[in-house]
Every structure is written in structure tokens, then in C-alpha cells.
Amino acid sequence: MKPIQVGLLGIGTVGSGTFQVLSRNQEEIGRRAGRAIEITMVADLDTARARSIVGDGVRVVGDAREVIANPEIDVVVELIGGYGIARQLVMEAIGQGKHVVTANKALLAVHGTEIFRAAAAKGVIIAFEAAVAGGIPIIKALREGLTANRIQWVAGIINGTTNFILSEMRDKGMDFAAALKDAQRLGYAEADPTFDIEGVDAAHKATLISAIAFGIPVQFDKCHVEGITRLASADIRYAEQLGYRIKLLGITRRTDKGVELRVHPTLIPARRLIANVDGAMNAVVVQGDAVGATLYYGKGAGSEPTASAVIADLVDIARLDGADPAHRVPPLAFQSSTLAAAGGDLPVLPMAEVVTGYYLRIRVVDEAGVLARITGILAGAGISIDAILQREAQEVVSEGTAPEGTQGIPQTDLIILTHDTREGDLDGALAQIQPLPTVLAPITRIRKEELN
Amino acid sequence: MKPIQVGLLGIGTVGSGTFQVLSRNQEEIGRRAGRAIEITMVADLDTARARSIVGDGVRVVGDAREVIANPEIDVVVELIGGYGIARQLVMEAIGQGKHVVTANKALLAVHGTEIFRAAAAKGVIIAFEAAVAGGIPIIKALREGLTANRIQWVAGIINGTTNFILSEMRDKGMDFAAALKDAQRLGYAEADPTFDIEGVDAAHKATLISAIAFGIPVQFDKCHVEGITRLASADIRYAEQLGYRIKLLGITRRTDKGVELRVHPTLIPARRLIANVDGAMNAVVVQGDAVGATLYYGKGAGSEPTASAVIADLVDIARLDGADPAHRVPPLAFQSSTLAAAGGDLPVLPMAEVVTGYYLRIRVVDEAGVLARITGILAGAGISIDAILQREAQEVVSEGTAPEGTQGIPQTDLIILTHDTREGDLDGALAQIQPLPTVLAPITRIRKEELN
């Protein structure tokens, strides 16, 4: 069978990894795919650098459109990133009848509906294993490995940068700013880390997972996004004392009313396997009604781990190129004609409708009656308490953490874990607790998931 | 598209789970597969019981050959088990041009070559996700998700019964016999647990993993098989003190000389994620050259978890039925024409050629010079020592564990961890150490893997 010809758009970290792995493992990959997979053309603005990576056997051009226009090219691999030019090029490649592989989670989370529709109309494959959790074949697991199941929820550590920072904060007692600097120094965080630390990258991935798990369109604009920048090392410590770890999770869950879709720091029981995923590693737990919980773990980023996912997509395409589209797996797992409408039967729920547990840290005046007042308000709102931790006032004062203007006041941290609560109800209760004169600082609220 | 019609051979635990999950999630599975999947015929010796499970809509017969002979049936699901009648029926179903799904690891590990060859000749699919690690889509991950990689090694907890027993021994300080009884009482071990506790079941699965990972034929007869029946709780305790846990692992590794294929109790560092997989759960770590280590975790047995894998195979078949075989994934991951010959370039190595670390527990007379003599012999054999743990003689004696006939002798346990050593070299050294008059009991030797 004739080799499948691949054109790369962009040859940075992932592109060069893809080229290297394909070259190194050429023979073995061909034995699996049943035909050779060859990168025959590369487009990059820096043609000299591109040339130095791929050598003389590959055509290097500065204009991506030359790749797309080349009738010899079967598959276009988009590794440019972002929503701008990448979107145009992907749409043009589809228009030219090319299969497309992309690692671009942002593009698909935001413009996926348009892109998947165009690919279906043109009868080409759009594959994106590399867009979620790097080298972990989580898209394949969800889309093909767990097809028997009604998926109940998925929860994942899907951003390595933030997991590295949280691990550093926990292991070394660092605060966020210091851990971020460490991560930047070691290459785990970019110079501008906003997308990672604010949870946006994880939200792109959670959006894709949600669509595949539940048969709904990608709806990034409905995802609740909260990063780790406001997390205090004190909260990590208190969580630990209560038997929990704090991880930035992307969570999507099906309920009677719709689908939860959210990214935020989350307390999880320390004994769960996923709580022990440290450093820059990723892991995703999928709960299905037949299989129960399964977990997938590995490197979520990096040159060759991400290339591993890109090439797995290329092998799938090498096999299915030329087959009737009915023989292929739909990009979002469900046949496109059966996807629920956005906002239809399975709307993405507003956060007020989310039901989960909560960790509350409340800096209060250390005097009789304060605890009773607060727990009374919670009880009044129908919120049930799972655990309370109250620190010695002496200890708190000696730390010098008294908020501005309260230095003279005897004070303590009151930590409360709630049972499952509707977020709207908690908001109502906190709106009553926050203004109390005995509450000395803004209340910290972190969501808690038992993941069982 | 017309529904795909499935016939079940055997409707025990997995068969009834398959029927139930397919019925319950019919609509969702159909939306994924693009066509309905219907169990229209069931063969079981106990037709009354079968009838009570499937109701009136399904044809129930006592003779499996009626299912195979039925031209309406597209896929035969073999859930009988064993090598006997199951083998004949699978071969007959293939002969009749049916696709086959099976959970029968024993059959495929022993007769896989013949079966895969027959299926290829007939152009039908043989699928067996359920044969390894139950509901975890590990076959799909290895065969399709990691196709970019040269696989270096795979190590897995692939038998839930033994993992449950080892977890009990560790958590509760039980000995093997008591933990086995517990496992039987709770339904985690069968009345005759031989296949599980002697490692045979894990060896069947490791054999399949090995073939898929390295492109070699199934060679169960070459697999080293060692169970957990001789494991003492003392070893679990000592391992713990040295920072290790003991798990029954199925391991297969590619070396310059060939392929290691072995099942045995193994010390692994307690900080590895897989060391924290407890109870009846399964987990498999795959090390690939591009992706690094990935891990897959979930339920390895049980009615619905196993059914989840059977149905995933049915969905794949529903999609690929009618497609040119070139569009399908080869059953052992590599195109059959490119499988290495058994004993060819990649022979399965004898244990003497395996290189790994070792844990040694040696009951010795507590006197000067004993340690020097033993470490001298190890050094002479070129074996390098990683750690030594020597218990207080007093403590050992008070335990009353002195071997028969040595009660009066002051004695102690000497625990040695070695660096990577060729097993043949270790055998040679132990043959010198065992007869020493200062060695009071048979030496315990457990292999150790760092898994990094």
C-alpha cells in the first residue's frame, strides 16, 4: 500500500518530536499501520530552523498554504496553536479534502462545532488525541474503550504546570508565587503562565472531554474556570490535616438536570490514586455505569509524549483513509446526527446548580459563640457539616497572619468541610456569614469531591 | 443500518452482565456505534437459567452449534472458558465466517496462533479486550493508543484475587492462608483458587500483552510462572521497612537478547503509583520510548466491568463489519505478516538470562563474620548490594520463628537488596550461600523492579 503523506504546519516542540519519533520508529510503526507514514512537507515561518530539524529529504516551505494545496499530501497536522490563523488553515485543509490531526485544544474547544461539521461534510477525519492529556490515550479510551458505558463523570488532572506548582507548594511548603518561579525556572511553566495557572488550558480540555463523554457539543463559553493563583499554602496544609489533597481538576458530570463543566482547585481524599499523582504528570478518572472507575495516567505534555498521541492519530488515519466514513469513529464519540443540541436536554448547568462538598476557611474572632453563629447559619440554609477543624488561637497569632487592621484581635482559623451542597445554597449562606463582625477576612471556599 | 446480531455462548457472570449492560445502555451505545447491537441468541447448558436472564425476546438454545450455524448471527461471543470445547467452538465460528469476541485468556494464550491465523484467513475479526484486565481498555491502549512507541516494558497487576490477598496480608498482617480464606469468603477467590494464586491466570494475560507489545507470537509455554503461595508476611513487612511493596506482577520486557516474560511476586518502590493499587483492582504500566510511562487502572474482573470490554469490542466490530480487513487493527497489533517468528529475532528468554534486582531473606546464625562471608560470595559473583537490613537477634528469637532444630541457636534475619543482576549469576551465588553451616533455613528470594 502506498505510504500516507503527511504535511506539518509548524515544527516547534511537538512538531520536531513527531518528526523524530516517526523517523526513529518508522519500521515498527509501519508494521502496525500496514503502510508507511511519511512526513514529506513542513511549513514553518522559520524555514532555516525547520530545515535543520528535518534534513534534506523533506520539502520545507514558509507558507502553510503550500502544504494544504499540495495534492500529494493526505493528512495535515496543525501544530501552530491558537484560534487565529490555525482556525483558517484547519478549515482550508478540510476544504481541500485533507484529514487533519491537531493538538490544538483551544481551537477545538471554542470552534469545534464548526470544524467537526465541515470535516463530516467533506468526509475527512479530524483527530485530536494530543489535545487532551498529551501522550495518555484518554480520547481513545473514552471514545472507543468505554463505549458500553453511560459515563457518569470524568475528573482529571489535565494541566501539568499547575500540578507541578501544587506539588511544590505541598512538598516544600512554598507559597504560590515561589512555586510558580520554580516551575518557570525548570521549564514547567511559560514566561506568561496565564493560560495554565488561571485554568484556561484545563478548561479547554475539560470541554472536549465533556462533549465526548456525554454526546453534547463543545461549549467552552459555559465552562466555569478558576485557577490556582489565589490558593494559600495554609489551605494545602489544613486539607492535609483533614486527609485531603488539593488538585486543580477539570470535572464534568451528568446529573438529572444537565451537565456540570468546571475547572477549579479541588480537595480530594488523599487515599485516592489520583491524589497521589504528583509533579507535572496528568491523570484522568472516568466513572462509567458498567466499568466503575478507571484511571489513565502519564505525561500530559512535552515533545515526544505529545508526538506519541499525534502519531497514534496518524496510524488510525493510515488505516481508515479510504474507508467509508461509517467505518470510522465519530470525532466526538457519538454519531454527529445524535449529538444533543447545546442547551437542549443536557444543558451545561450554571455553577449555582452544581452540587458538591466544600472546604471553608473562615478567619474569626476567638470568642465564645462565633462557631455556633456560623454553624447556625449553615444549618439554616440546609447545609450539613462533615468536619470542623479549629486551630489554637495562640498558634494563629504567632504566625503573624492577622489581616490588616486586626492585629490586636485574638483570632483563629475555622475550617469547615460540608457534605454535598447546592452551590447556590452555599452562596446564600456565605453572603450571611461574610458580613458578621466576628469574621475578619474574606472567606476562602474550595470545592471538595470524594470521587467515589 | 441494520442491527448487528450477536450470539452468546455461555451466559454466566460475564454473559449476563453483557446482556444487562447492552439492554440498559442500548440507546447510548447505538448512538456511538451508528447501528444497534442486539443479542438475538444465547446458548447455555442451563436453558432455564438463560431464559430467566434474557426473557422472551431472545432465542435460547442448549447447543452452541445452533448459534454458530445461524446465518443471521454476525458475531459470536465466547464466554465458556477453558481450552476444550471453547476452542472447537471458536474455530467453528470462524469457519462459519462469524466475528468472534472472547474473554478467554487461557484459550488465546495457548492456542492464539492457530486462532488468529484462522480468523485472518477467513477475514473475520477476533477481539479480546475482556481477556486482559477486565474493564480497563488496555488492549486498545497498547494496540492503538501507543502505536508511535517502541514499547520497552509492560508491568501489570493483572490478577485481582492475588492483589486482594496481598493487600490483606499487608494491611492486616495476615499470613497467606488466612488472607486466602478471607478472599474466598468475600467472593474474590474461587473455591479452587489454583489458577489465580499460582500465577497461571496472570501468565495467560502477560503472554497476550507480550505478543501485542513486541510483535511476537503468543508463547505461554515460555512464560515463567510463580504465584504467591510461598510468600511470608515477614517479607511483606521487611519490604515495607525498605520502602517497597510486594505485588504479583506480570512483566514483559524487551532486551537486546530477546523478551522477558514472567509472572512472580515483585518488590516495587512504595512511592510508585502502581504500588498503591490495592484490593481487587488491576493496573498496568506501559513504558514506551516516546510517551514514557503510562498507567491504566480499574476493575479487572466482575460481571459488568468485563461486559464493558466485551461490548467495546462489539462496538468496534459493528463499525468495521463489512470494511476491508486492511481498515482493521490486527489482533496482535502488528500486521500478521510482520510478526516475529517464535524463537526468532526476539526469543523469549530463559530466566537465567533475566536481569533484575533481588530481595534476599537469609536466616543466619547471629555471630561475627557471617555477613562478611555472605557479602563476600555475592561480591565474588559480581553482584552489587543496594541495601542491607539486619534485625536484632533478640527480636527474632522472641518471635519463635526459629526453624526446626535450630531453636537453641542465636539467629537473625539478614535482608539484602541487590542491584540489577543476571538471574543465572544470582543462582550461582545462592548455590554457594545456601549450604553454609551458618545459614539455618532455605533462602527466600523475591525479585525487585524499580519500574522507572
mmCIF file with all atom_site columns, C-alpha atoms in Angstrom, chain A residues 52-214:
data_model
loop_
_atom_site.group_PDB
_atom_site.id
_atom_site.type_symbol
_atom_site.label_atom_id
_atom_site.label_alt_id
_atom_site.label_comp_id
_atom_site.label_asym_id
_atom_site.label_entity_id
_atom_site.label_seq_id
_atom_site.pdbx_PDB_ins_code
_atom_site.Cartn_x
_atom_site.Cartn_y
_atom_site.Cartn_z
_atom_site.occupancy
_atom_site.B_iso_or_equiv
_atom_site.pdbx_formal_charge
_atom_site.auth_seq_id
_atom_site.auth_comp_id
_atom_site.auth_asym_id
_atom_site.auth_atom_id
_atom_site.pdbx_PDB_model_num
ATOM 1   C CA . SER A 1 52  ? 17.864  21.903 10.395 1.00 0.00 ? 52  SER A CA 1
ATOM 2   C CA . ILE A 1 53  ? 15.351  19.578 12.057 1.00 0.00 ? 53  ILE A CA 1
ATOM 3   C CA . VAL A 1 54  ? 14.081  17.595 9.080  1.00 0.00 ? 54  VAL A CA 1
ATOM 4   C CA . GLY A 1 55  ? 17.167  17.491 6.866  1.00 0.00 ? 55  GLY A CA 1
ATOM 5   C CA . ASP A 1 56  ? 17.087  17.330 3.110  1.00 0.00 ? 56  ASP A CA 1
ATOM 6   C CA . GLY A 1 57  ? 14.512  14.601 2.486  1.00 0.00 ? 57  GLY A CA 1
ATOM 7   C CA . VAL A 1 58  ? 11.535  16.785 3.354  1.00 0.00 ? 58  VAL A CA 1
ATOM 8   C CA . ARG A 1 59  ? 10.218  19.813 1.495  1.00 0.00 ? 59  ARG A CA 1
ATOM 9   C CA . VAL A 1 60  ? 10.282  22.902 3.735  1.00 0.00 ? 60  VAL A CA 1
ATOM 10  C CA . VAL A 1 61  ? 8.157   25.940 2.951  1.00 0.00 ? 61  VAL A CA 1
ATOM 11  C CA . GLY A 1 62  ? 7.380   29.185 4.704  1.00 0.00 ? 62  GLY A CA 1
ATOM 12  C CA . ASP A 1 63  ? 3.735   29.271 3.663  1.00 0.00 ? 63  ASP A CA 1
ATOM 13  C CA . ALA A 1 64  ? 1.348   26.751 5.223  1.00 0.00 ? 64  ALA A CA 1
ATOM 14  C CA . ARG A 1 65  ? -0.999  27.109 2.278  1.00 0.00 ? 65  ARG A CA 1
ATOM 15  C CA . GLU A 1 66  ? 1.529   25.447 0.023  1.00 0.00 ? 66  GLU A CA 1
ATOM 16  C CA . VAL A 1 67  ? 1.174   22.303 2.134  1.00 0.00 ? 67  VAL A CA 1
ATOM 17  C CA . ILE A 1 68  ? -2.590  22.458 2.019  1.00 0.00 ? 68  ILE A CA 1
ATOM 18  C CA . ALA A 1 69  ? -2.605  22.996 -1.728 1.00 0.00 ? 69  ALA A CA 1
ATOM 19  C CA . ASN A 1 70  ? -0.301  20.041 -2.407 1.00 0.00 ? 70  ASN A CA 1
ATOM 20  C CA . PRO A 1 71  ? -2.425  17.219 -3.844 1.00 0.00 ? 71  PRO A CA 1
ATOM 21  C CA . GLU A 1 72  ? 0.121   14.616 -2.687 1.00 0.00 ? 72  GLU A CA 1
ATOM 22  C CA . ILE A 1 73  ? -0.495  15.414 0.974  1.00 0.00 ? 73  ILE A CA 1
ATOM 23  C CA . ASP A 1 74  ? -3.109  13.134 2.627  1.00 0.00 ? 74  ASP A CA 1
ATOM 24  C CA . VAL A 1 75  ? -3.000  14.498 6.171  1.00 0.00 ? 75  VAL A CA 1
ATOM 25  C CA . VAL A 1 76  ? -2.309  17.957 7.545  1.00 0.00 ? 76  VAL A CA 1
ATOM 26  C CA . VAL A 1 77  ? -1.000  18.134 11.116 1.00 0.00 ? 77  VAL A CA 1
ATOM 27  C CA . GLU A 1 78  ? -1.763  21.527 12.633 1.00 0.00 ? 78  GLU A CA 1
ATOM 28  C CA . LEU A 1 79  ? 0.690   22.410 15.402 1.00 0.00 ? 79  LEU A CA 1
ATOM 29  C CA . ILE A 1 80  ? 0.521   26.190 15.269 1.00 0.00 ? 80  ILE A CA 1
ATOM 30  C CA . GLY A 1 81  ? -1.887  26.718 18.143 1.00 0.00 ? 81  GLY A CA 1
ATOM 31  C CA . GLY A 1 82  ? -4.347  29.455 18.973 1.00 0.00 ? 82  GLY A CA 1
ATOM 32  C CA . TYR A 1 83  ? -7.656  30.405 17.389 1.00 0.00 ? 83  TYR A CA 1
ATOM 33  C CA . GLY A 1 84  ? -6.416  32.716 14.652 1.00 0.00 ? 84  GLY A CA 1
ATOM 34  C CA . ILE A 1 85  ? -4.502  31.515 11.634 1.00 0.00 ? 85  ILE A CA 1
ATOM 35  C CA . ALA A 1 86  ? -4.745  27.921 12.896 1.00 0.00 ? 86  ALA A CA 1
ATOM 36  C CA . ARG A 1 87  ? -8.506  28.041 12.501 1.00 0.00 ? 87  ARG A CA 1
ATOM 37  C CA . GLN A 1 88  ? -8.315  29.299 8.955  1.00 0.00 ? 88  GLN A CA 1
ATOM 38  C CA . LEU A 1 89  ? -5.720  26.731 7.975  1.00 0.00 ? 89  LEU A CA 1
ATOM 39  C CA . VAL A 1 90  ? -7.644  23.831 9.503  1.00 0.00 ? 90  VAL A CA 1
ATOM 40  C CA . MET A 1 91  ? -10.795 24.912 7.674  1.00 0.00 ? 91  MET A CA 1
ATOM 41  C CA . GLU A 1 92  ? -8.881  25.269 4.424  1.00 0.00 ? 92  GLU A CA 1
ATOM 42  C CA . ALA A 1 93  ? -7.243  21.868 4.813  1.00 0.00 ? 93  ALA A CA 1
ATOM 43  C CA . ILE A 1 94  ? -10.653 20.289 5.370  1.00 0.00 ? 94  ILE A CA 1
ATOM 44  C CA . GLY A 1 95  ? -11.922 22.193 2.362  1.00 0.00 ? 95  GLY A CA 1
ATOM 45  C CA . GLN A 1 96  ? -9.137  20.632 0.306  1.00 0.00 ? 96  GLN A CA 1
ATOM 46  C CA . GLY A 1 97  ? -10.232 17.179 1.458  1.00 0.00 ? 97  GLY A CA 1
ATOM 47  C CA . LYS A 1 98  ? -7.279  16.572 3.778  1.00 0.00 ? 98  LYS A CA 1
ATOM 48  C CA . HIS A 1 99  ? -7.566  14.660 7.012  1.00 0.00 ? 99  HIS A CA 1
ATOM 49  C CA . VAL A 1 100 ? -6.482  16.858 9.922  1.00 0.00 ? 100 VAL A CA 1
ATOM 50  C CA . VAL A 1 101 ? -4.622  15.989 13.112 1.00 0.00 ? 101 VAL A CA 1
ATOM 51  C CA . THR A 1 102 ? -4.310  18.715 15.694 1.00 0.00 ? 102 THR A CA 1
ATOM 52  C CA . ALA A 1 103 ? -3.067  19.189 19.234 1.00 0.00 ? 103 ALA A CA 1
ATOM 53  C CA . ASN A 1 104 ? -4.946  22.472 19.457 1.00 0.00 ? 104 ASN A CA 1
ATOM 54  C CA . LYS A 1 105 ? -7.362  22.188 22.374 1.00 0.00 ? 105 LYS A CA 1
ATOM 55  C CA . ALA A 1 106 ? -8.160  25.907 22.366 1.00 0.00 ? 106 ALA A CA 1
ATOM 56  C CA . LEU A 1 107 ? -9.255  25.816 18.748 1.00 0.00 ? 107 LEU A CA 1
ATOM 57  C CA . LEU A 1 108 ? -11.466 22.749 19.163 1.00 0.00 ? 108 LEU A CA 1
ATOM 58  C CA . ALA A 1 109 ? -12.965 23.787 22.493 1.00 0.00 ? 109 ALA A CA 1
ATOM 59  C CA . VAL A 1 110 ? -14.050 27.103 21.014 1.00 0.00 ? 110 VAL A CA 1
ATOM 60  C CA . HIS A 1 111 ? -14.625 26.395 17.300 1.00 0.00 ? 111 HIS A CA 1
ATOM 61  C CA . GLY A 1 112 ? -15.054 22.612 17.374 1.00 0.00 ? 112 GLY A CA 1
ATOM 62  C CA . THR A 1 113 ? -18.668 22.564 16.259 1.00 0.00 ? 113 THR A CA 1
ATOM 63  C CA . GLU A 1 114 ? -17.869 24.409 13.054 1.00 0.00 ? 114 GLU A CA 1
ATOM 64  C CA . ILE A 1 115 ? -14.741 22.328 12.413 1.00 0.00 ? 115 ILE A CA 1
ATOM 65  C CA . PHE A 1 116 ? -16.328 18.925 13.073 1.00 0.00 ? 116 PHE A CA 1
ATOM 66  C CA . ARG A 1 117 ? -19.279 19.853 10.877 1.00 0.00 ? 117 ARG A CA 1
ATOM 67  C CA . ALA A 1 118 ? -17.017 20.871 7.991  1.00 0.00 ? 118 ALA A CA 1
ATOM 68  C CA . ALA A 1 119 ? -14.986 17.641 8.341  1.00 0.00 ? 119 ALA A CA 1
ATOM 69  C CA . ALA A 1 120 ? -18.136 15.499 8.322  1.00 0.00 ? 120 ALA A CA 1
ATOM 70  C CA . ALA A 1 121 ? -19.470 17.307 5.256  1.00 0.00 ? 121 ALA A CA 1
ATOM 71  C CA . LYS A 1 122 ? -16.201 16.763 3.429  1.00 0.00 ? 122 LYS A CA 1
ATOM 72  C CA . GLY A 1 123 ? -15.821 13.143 4.639  1.00 0.00 ? 123 GLY A CA 1
ATOM 73  C CA . VAL A 1 124 ? -12.416 13.684 6.217  1.00 0.00 ? 124 VAL A CA 1
ATOM 74  C CA . ILE A 1 125 ? -11.126 12.681 9.626  1.00 0.00 ? 125 ILE A CA 1
ATOM 75  C CA . ILE A 1 126 ? -10.334 15.220 12.307 1.00 0.00 ? 126 ILE A CA 1
ATOM 76  C CA . ALA A 1 127 ? -8.267  13.656 15.093 1.00 0.00 ? 127 ALA A CA 1
ATOM 77  C CA . PHE A 1 128 ? -7.051  15.278 18.301 1.00 0.00 ? 128 PHE A CA 1
ATOM 78  C CA . GLU A 1 129 ? -5.733  12.738 20.824 1.00 0.00 ? 129 GLU A CA 1
ATOM 79  C CA . ALA A 1 130 ? -2.829  15.106 21.505 1.00 0.00 ? 130 ALA A CA 1
ATOM 80  C CA . ALA A 1 131 ? -5.188  17.897 22.541 1.00 0.00 ? 131 ALA A CA 1
ATOM 81  C CA . VAL A 1 132 ? -6.057  16.299 25.897 1.00 0.00 ? 132 VAL A CA 1
ATOM 82  C CA . ALA A 1 133 ? -3.548  14.934 28.405 1.00 0.00 ? 133 ALA A CA 1
ATOM 83  C CA . GLY A 1 134 ? -0.663  14.677 25.929 1.00 0.00 ? 134 GLY A CA 1
ATOM 84  C CA . GLY A 1 135 ? 0.523   11.113 25.479 1.00 0.00 ? 135 GLY A CA 1
ATOM 85  C CA . ILE A 1 136 ? -2.222  9.454  27.522 1.00 0.00 ? 136 ILE A CA 1
ATOM 86  C CA . PRO A 1 137 ? -4.675  7.844  25.089 1.00 0.00 ? 137 PRO A CA 1
ATOM 87  C CA . ILE A 1 138 ? -7.651  9.240  27.001 1.00 0.00 ? 138 ILE A CA 1
ATOM 88  C CA . ILE A 1 139 ? -9.646  10.329 23.952 1.00 0.00 ? 139 ILE A CA 1
ATOM 89  C CA . LYS A 1 140 ? -9.421  6.808  22.564 1.00 0.00 ? 140 LYS A CA 1
ATOM 90  C CA . ALA A 1 141 ? -10.333 5.278  25.919 1.00 0.00 ? 141 ALA A CA 1
ATOM 91  C CA . LEU A 1 142 ? -13.390 7.480  26.306 1.00 0.00 ? 142 LEU A CA 1
ATOM 92  C CA . ARG A 1 143 ? -14.459 7.302  22.694 1.00 0.00 ? 143 ARG A CA 1
ATOM 93  C CA . GLU A 1 144 ? -13.789 3.641  21.970 1.00 0.00 ? 144 GLU A CA 1
ATOM 94  C CA . GLY A 1 145 ? -12.696 1.782  25.098 1.00 0.00 ? 145 GLY A CA 1
ATOM 95  C CA . LEU A 1 146 ? -15.699 2.685  27.239 1.00 0.00 ? 146 LEU A CA 1
ATOM 96  C CA . THR A 1 147 ? -18.458 2.719  24.621 1.00 0.00 ? 147 THR A CA 1
ATOM 97  C CA . ALA A 1 148 ? -20.552 0.280  26.664 1.00 0.00 ? 148 ALA A CA 1
ATOM 98  C CA . ASN A 1 149 ? -20.956 2.762  29.458 1.00 0.00 ? 149 ASN A CA 1
ATOM 99  C CA . ARG A 1 150 ? -23.216 5.553  30.367 1.00 0.00 ? 150 ARG A CA 1
ATOM 100 C CA . ILE A 1 151 ? -20.461 7.878  31.589 1.00 0.00 ? 151 ILE A CA 1
ATOM 101 C CA . GLN A 1 152 ? -21.344 9.410  34.951 1.00 0.00 ? 152 GLN A CA 1
ATOM 102 C CA . TRP A 1 153 ? -18.429 11.745 35.477 1.00 0.00 ? 153 TRP A CA 1
ATOM 103 C CA . VAL A 1 154 ? -14.869 12.446 34.459 1.00 0.00 ? 154 VAL A CA 1
ATOM 104 C CA . ALA A 1 155 ? -12.351 14.218 36.672 1.00 0.00 ? 155 ALA A CA 1
ATOM 105 C CA . GLY A 1 156 ? -8.813  14.899 35.620 1.00 0.00 ? 156 GLY A CA 1
ATOM 106 C CA . ILE A 1 157 ? -5.515  16.498 36.421 1.00 0.00 ? 157 ILE A CA 1
ATOM 107 C CA . ILE A 1 158 ? -5.123  17.792 32.894 1.00 0.00 ? 158 ILE A CA 1
ATOM 108 C CA . ASN A 1 159 ? -2.637  20.589 33.303 1.00 0.00 ? 159 ASN A CA 1
ATOM 109 C CA . GLY A 1 160 ? 0.896   19.608 34.266 1.00 0.00 ? 160 GLY A CA 1
ATOM 110 C CA . THR A 1 161 ? 2.102   23.113 35.088 1.00 0.00 ? 161 THR A CA 1
ATOM 111 C CA . THR A 1 162 ? -0.442  23.651 37.827 1.00 0.00 ? 162 THR A CA 1
ATOM 112 C CA . ASN A 1 163 ? 0.005   20.133 39.178 1.00 0.00 ? 163 ASN A CA 1
ATOM 113 C CA . PHE A 1 164 ? 3.737   20.750 39.414 1.00 0.00 ? 164 PHE A CA 1
ATOM 114 C CA . ILE A 1 165 ? 3.134   24.024 41.276 1.00 0.00 ? 165 ILE A CA 1
ATOM 115 C CA . LEU A 1 166 ? 0.652   22.417 43.684 1.00 0.00 ? 166 LEU A CA 1
ATOM 116 C CA . SER A 1 167 ? 3.059   19.541 44.339 1.00 0.00 ? 167 SER A CA 1
ATOM 117 C CA . GLU A 1 168 ? 5.834   22.022 45.130 1.00 0.00 ? 168 GLU A CA 1
ATOM 118 C CA . MET A 1 169 ? 3.558   24.029 47.419 1.00 0.00 ? 169 MET A CA 1
ATOM 119 C CA . ARG A 1 170 ? 2.655   20.878 49.300 1.00 0.00 ? 170 ARG A CA 1
ATOM 120 C CA . ASP A 1 171 ? 6.055   19.181 49.421 1.00 0.00 ? 171 ASP A CA 1
ATOM 121 C CA . LYS A 1 172 ? 8.127   22.241 50.246 1.00 0.00 ? 172 LYS A CA 1
ATOM 122 C CA . GLY A 1 173 ? 5.550   24.414 51.998 1.00 0.00 ? 173 GLY A CA 1
ATOM 123 C CA . MET A 1 174 ? 6.109   27.108 49.351 1.00 0.00 ? 174 MET A CA 1
ATOM 124 C CA . ASP A 1 175 ? 3.603   29.800 48.562 1.00 0.00 ? 175 ASP A CA 1
ATOM 125 C CA . PHE A 1 176 ? 2.152   30.100 45.075 1.00 0.00 ? 176 PHE A CA 1
ATOM 126 C CA . ALA A 1 177 ? 4.471   32.834 43.803 1.00 0.00 ? 177 ALA A CA 1
ATOM 127 C CA . ALA A 1 178 ? 7.642   30.968 44.800 1.00 0.00 ? 178 ALA A CA 1
ATOM 128 C CA . ALA A 1 179 ? 6.396   27.670 43.343 1.00 0.00 ? 179 ALA A CA 1
ATOM 129 C CA . LEU A 1 180 ? 5.488   29.409 40.086 1.00 0.00 ? 180 LEU A CA 1
ATOM 130 C CA . LYS A 1 181 ? 9.018   30.826 39.863 1.00 0.00 ? 181 LYS A CA 1
ATOM 131 C CA . ASP A 1 182 ? 10.427  27.341 40.398 1.00 0.00 ? 182 ASP A CA 1
ATOM 132 C CA . ALA A 1 183 ? 8.185   25.974 37.682 1.00 0.00 ? 183 ALA A CA 1
ATOM 133 C CA . GLN A 1 184 ? 9.329   28.688 35.287 1.00 0.00 ? 184 GLN A CA 1
ATOM 134 C CA . ARG A 1 185 ? 12.986  28.106 36.097 1.00 0.00 ? 185 ARG A CA 1
ATOM 135 C CA . LEU A 1 186 ? 12.578  24.357 35.436 1.00 0.00 ? 186 LEU A CA 1
ATOM 136 C CA . GLY A 1 187 ? 10.650  24.838 32.204 1.00 0.00 ? 187 GLY A CA 1
ATOM 137 C CA . TYR A 1 188 ? 7.311   23.567 33.545 1.00 0.00 ? 188 TYR A CA 1
ATOM 138 C CA . ALA A 1 189 ? 5.692   26.996 33.205 1.00 0.00 ? 189 ALA A CA 1
ATOM 139 C CA . GLU A 1 190 ? 5.954   29.517 30.418 1.00 0.00 ? 190 GLU A CA 1
ATOM 140 C CA . ALA A 1 191 ? 7.145   33.098 30.809 1.00 0.00 ? 191 ALA A CA 1
ATOM 141 C CA . ASP A 1 192 ? 3.494   34.128 30.569 1.00 0.00 ? 192 ASP A CA 1
ATOM 142 C CA . PRO A 1 193 ? 1.802   31.336 32.503 1.00 0.00 ? 193 PRO A CA 1
ATOM 143 C CA . THR A 1 194 ? -1.701  32.849 32.487 1.00 0.00 ? 194 THR A CA 1
ATOM 144 C CA . PHE A 1 195 ? -3.432  30.143 30.434 1.00 0.00 ? 195 PHE A CA 1
ATOM 145 C CA . ASP A 1 196 ? -2.137  27.441 32.723 1.00 0.00 ? 196 ASP A CA 1
ATOM 146 C CA . ILE A 1 197 ? -2.420  28.985 36.170 1.00 0.00 ? 197 ILE A CA 1
ATOM 147 C CA . GLU A 1 198 ? -5.800  30.582 35.525 1.00 0.00 ? 198 GLU A CA 1
ATOM 148 C CA . GLY A 1 199 ? -7.231  27.203 34.480 1.00 0.00 ? 199 GLY A CA 1
ATOM 149 C CA . VAL A 1 200 ? -7.988  28.150 30.877 1.00 0.00 ? 200 VAL A CA 1
ATOM 150 C CA . ASP A 1 201 ? -5.905  25.350 29.356 1.00 0.00 ? 201 ASP A CA 1
ATOM 151 C CA . ALA A 1 202 ? -7.555  22.776 31.629 1.00 0.00 ? 202 ALA A CA 1
ATOM 152 C CA . ALA A 1 203 ? -10.956 24.222 30.723 1.00 0.00 ? 203 ALA A CA 1
ATOM 153 C CA . HIS A 1 204 ? -10.301 23.736 27.015 1.00 0.00 ? 204 HIS A CA 1
ATOM 154 C CA . LYS A 1 205 ? -9.509  20.081 27.680 1.00 0.00 ? 205 LYS A CA 1
ATOM 155 C CA . ALA A 1 206 ? -12.429 19.579 30.070 1.00 0.00 ? 206 ALA A CA 1
ATOM 156 C CA . THR A 1 207 ? -14.719 20.994 27.393 1.00 0.00 ? 207 THR A CA 1
ATOM 157 C CA . LEU A 1 208 ? -13.560 18.385 24.881 1.00 0.00 ? 208 LEU A CA 1
ATOM 158 C CA . ILE A 1 209 ? -13.864 15.587 27.451 1.00 0.00 ? 209 ILE A CA 1
ATOM 159 C CA . SER A 1 210 ? -17.367 16.696 28.333 1.00 0.00 ? 210 SER A CA 1
ATOM 160 C CA . ALA A 1 211 ? -18.523 16.605 24.724 1.00 0.00 ? 211 ALA A CA 1
ATOM 161 C CA . ILE A 1 212 ? -17.098 13.127 24.162 1.00 0.00 ? 212 ILE A CA 1
ATOM 162 C CA . ALA A 1 213 ? -18.389 11.739 27.434 1.00 0.00 ? 213 ALA A CA 1
ATOM 163 C CA . PHE A 1 214 ? -21.961 12.944 27.117 1.00 0.00 ? 214 PHE A CA 1
#
